[in-house]
C-alpha cells in the first residue's frame, strides 16, 4: 500500500510518498491534499530527517529509498547520493563518474527525472560553466538549498 504525508519546509511544501518499506517520492507541491491518517515509520523518519536537514543538523540522509527508473537513471541517482553535502559537481563530472563521459545530456535528463528531491541531491549538480542549470522545484529553491548547505557545511 502507498502512503503520503507532507512536510512544510522553509522553501515550500514537500509531499512525501512511500510504503511501509521505504520512500518512493519527495516532491514540491503547491497545496496539501488529504494526508493518509496512518503514516508508516519510513515516512515519519523522512519528515524527521528533513526537519534535521533544514535546521542544519543533518548532512546525510539515512532512509530506505525505492528508486523507480531505468538502470541508467538509477546509476545517475546513486552517483548523486555520493556528492558531499555543501559541494557541487557538473553534469560532466557525473557522466565521468558513471564511466559514460559522453552522456552529459542524458545525465541532465536523469537528474530532471529524480523523483526524490533533496534526499537524492540533484540540486548539487550545476552546469560546467558554474551556472546553476535547471531545477524542477525552481531555480530559487536550488540556490536556497546550495546556500543553506554552504552555511552549515563546516558544522
Coordinates of C-alpha atoms in Angstrom, one line a residue:
X1 CA 0.0 0.0 0.0
X2 CA 1.2 3.5 -0.8
X3 CA 1.0 6.4 1.7
X4 CA 1.5 10.1 1.6
X5 CA 2.2 12.8 4.0
X6 CA 3.5 16.4 3.9
X7 CA 6.4 18.4 5.3
X8 CA 6.3 22.2 5.5
X9 CA 9.9 23.2 4.6
X10 CA 11.3 26.7 4.6
X11 CA 11.1 26.6 0.8
X12 CA 7.7 25.1 0.3
X13 CA 5.5 22.1 0.9
X14 CA 7.1 18.7 0.3
X15 CA 4.8 15.7 -0.5
X16 CA 6.4 12.5 0.8
X17 CA 5.3 9.2 -0.8
X18 CA 6.2 5.8 0.3
X19 CA 5.3 2.4 1.6
X20 CA 5.8 0.6 4.9
X21 CA 9.2 -0.4 3.4
X22 CA 10.6 2.9 2.2
X23 CA 10.3 6.2 0.4
X24 CA 9.2 6.4 -3.3
X25 CA 8.9 10.1 -3.8
X26 CA 9.6 13.6 -2.4
X27 CA 8.1 16.4 -4.5
X28 CA 7.5 20.1 -4.1
X29 CA 3.7 20.8 -4.3
X30 CA 1.6 23.9 -4.1
X31 CA -1.1 22.5 -1.8
X32 CA -1.5 19.7 0.7
X33 CA -4.1 17.1 -0.3
X34 CA -5.6 14.8 2.3
X35 CA -2.7 13.0 4.0
X36 CA -3.2 9.4 5.0
X37 CA -4.4 9.1 8.6
X38 CA -1.9 6.3 9.4
X39 CA 1.6 7.1 8.4
X40 CA 4.2 4.3 8.4
X41 CA 7.6 4.7 10.0
X42 CA 9.6 5.3 6.9
X43 CA 7.5 8.5 6.1
X44 CA 7.8 9.7 9.7
X45 CA 11.5 9.1 9.6
X46 CA 11.7 11.1 6.3
X47 CA 9.9 14.0 7.9
X48 CA 12.2 13.9 10.9
X49 CA 15.3 13.8 8.8
X50 CA 14.0 16.6 6.5
X51 CA 13.5 18.7 9.7
X52 CA 17.1 17.9 10.8
X53 CA 18.4 18.8 7.3
X54 CA 16.6 22.2 7.3
X55 CA 17.8 23.2 10.7
X56 CA 21.4 22.3 9.7
X57 CA 21.8 19.2 11.9
X58 CA 21.7 16.5 9.1
X59 CA 24.2 16.3 6.3
X60 CA 23.4 12.8 5.1
X61 CA 20.1 11.0 4.9
X62 CA 19.6 7.5 6.2
X63 CA 16.4 6.3 4.6
X64 CA 15.4 3.3 2.6
X65 CA 14.6 4.5 -0.9
X66 CA 12.8 2.7 -3.7
X67 CA 14.0 4.1 -7.0
X68 CA 11.8 3.6 -10.0
X69 CA 13.6 4.2 -13.3
X70 CA 15.9 2.8 -15.9
X71 CA 19.2 1.3 -14.9
X72 CA 20.9 4.4 -16.4
X73 CA 18.8 6.7 -14.3
X74 CA 19.4 4.7 -11.2
X75 CA 23.2 4.8 -11.8
X76 CA 22.9 8.6 -12.0
X77 CA 20.8 8.9 -8.9
X78 CA 23.1 6.6 -7.0
X79 CA 26.0 8.8 -8.0
X80 CA 24.2 11.9 -7.0
X81 CA 23.9 10.5 -3.4
X82 CA 27.7 10.4 -3.3
X83 CA 28.1 14.2 -3.8
X84 CA 29.2 15.5 -0.4
X85 CA 27.0 17.9 1.5
X86 CA 27.7 21.5 0.6
X87 CA 29.6 20.7 -2.6
X88 CA 28.6 20.8 -6.3
X89 CA 29.6 18.9 -9.4
X90 CA 28.9 19.3 -13.0
X91 CA 26.8 17.1 -15.3
X92 CA 30.0 16.1 -16.9
X93 CA 31.5 15.1 -13.6
X94 CA 28.6 12.7 -13.0
X95 CA 28.9 11.3 -16.6
X96 CA 32.6 10.6 -15.9
X97 CA 31.9 9.0 -12.5
X98 CA 29.4 6.6 -14.1
X99 CA 32.0 5.9 -16.9
X100 CA 30.0 7.3 -19.7
X101 CA 31.7 10.6 -20.4
X102 CA 29.6 11.4 -23.5
X103 CA 26.3 11.1 -21.6
X104 CA 26.2 14.7 -20.1
X105 CA 22.8 15.4 -21.7
X106 CA 21.4 12.1 -20.6
X107 CA 22.7 12.8 -17.1
X108 CA 20.9 16.1 -17.1
X109 CA 17.7 14.3 -18.2
X110 CA 18.1 11.6 -15.5
X111 CA 18.7 14.4 -13.0
X112 CA 15.5 16.1 -14.1
X113 CA 13.6 12.8 -13.6
X114 CA 14.8 12.4 -10.0
X115 CA 11.7 11.5 -8.0
X116 CA 13.1 12.1 -4.5
X117 CA 14.0 15.8 -4.2
X118 CA 16.6 16.9 -1.6
X119 CA 17.3 13.3 -0.4
X120 CA 18.8 12.5 -3.8
X121 CA 20.6 15.8 -4.1
X122 CA 20.1 16.7 -7.7
X123 CA 20.3 20.4 -6.5
X124 CA 24.1 19.8 -6.1
X125 CA 24.6 19.4 -9.9
X126 CA 25.4 22.6 -11.8
X127 CA 26.5 23.4 -15.3
X128 CA 30.1 23.0 -16.3
X129 CA 30.5 26.8 -16.5
X130 CA 29.3 27.2 -12.9
X131 CA 25.8 28.4 -13.6
X132 CA 23.0 26.7 -11.7
X133 CA 21.4 24.9 -14.7
X134 CA 17.9 23.8 -14.0
X135 CA 15.9 22.6 -11.1
X136 CA 12.4 21.1 -11.1
X137 CA 11.4 22.9 -7.9
X138 CA 12.5 26.3 -9.4
X139 CA 16.0 27.8 -9.6
X140 CA 15.4 29.9 -6.5
X141 CA 14.9 26.7 -4.4
X142 CA 18.1 25.2 -5.9
X143 CA 20.0 28.4 -5.0
X144 CA 18.5 28.4 -1.5
X145 CA 19.5 24.7 -0.9
X146 CA 23.0 25.3 -2.0
X147 CA 23.4 28.4 0.2
X148 CA 21.8 26.5 3.1
X149 CA 24.4 23.7 2.8
X150 CA 27.3 26.1 2.4
X151 CA 26.1 27.8 5.6
X152 CA 26.1 24.6 7.6
X153 CA 28.9 22.7 5.8
X154 CA 31.6 23.3 8.5
X155 CA 29.5 22.2 11.5

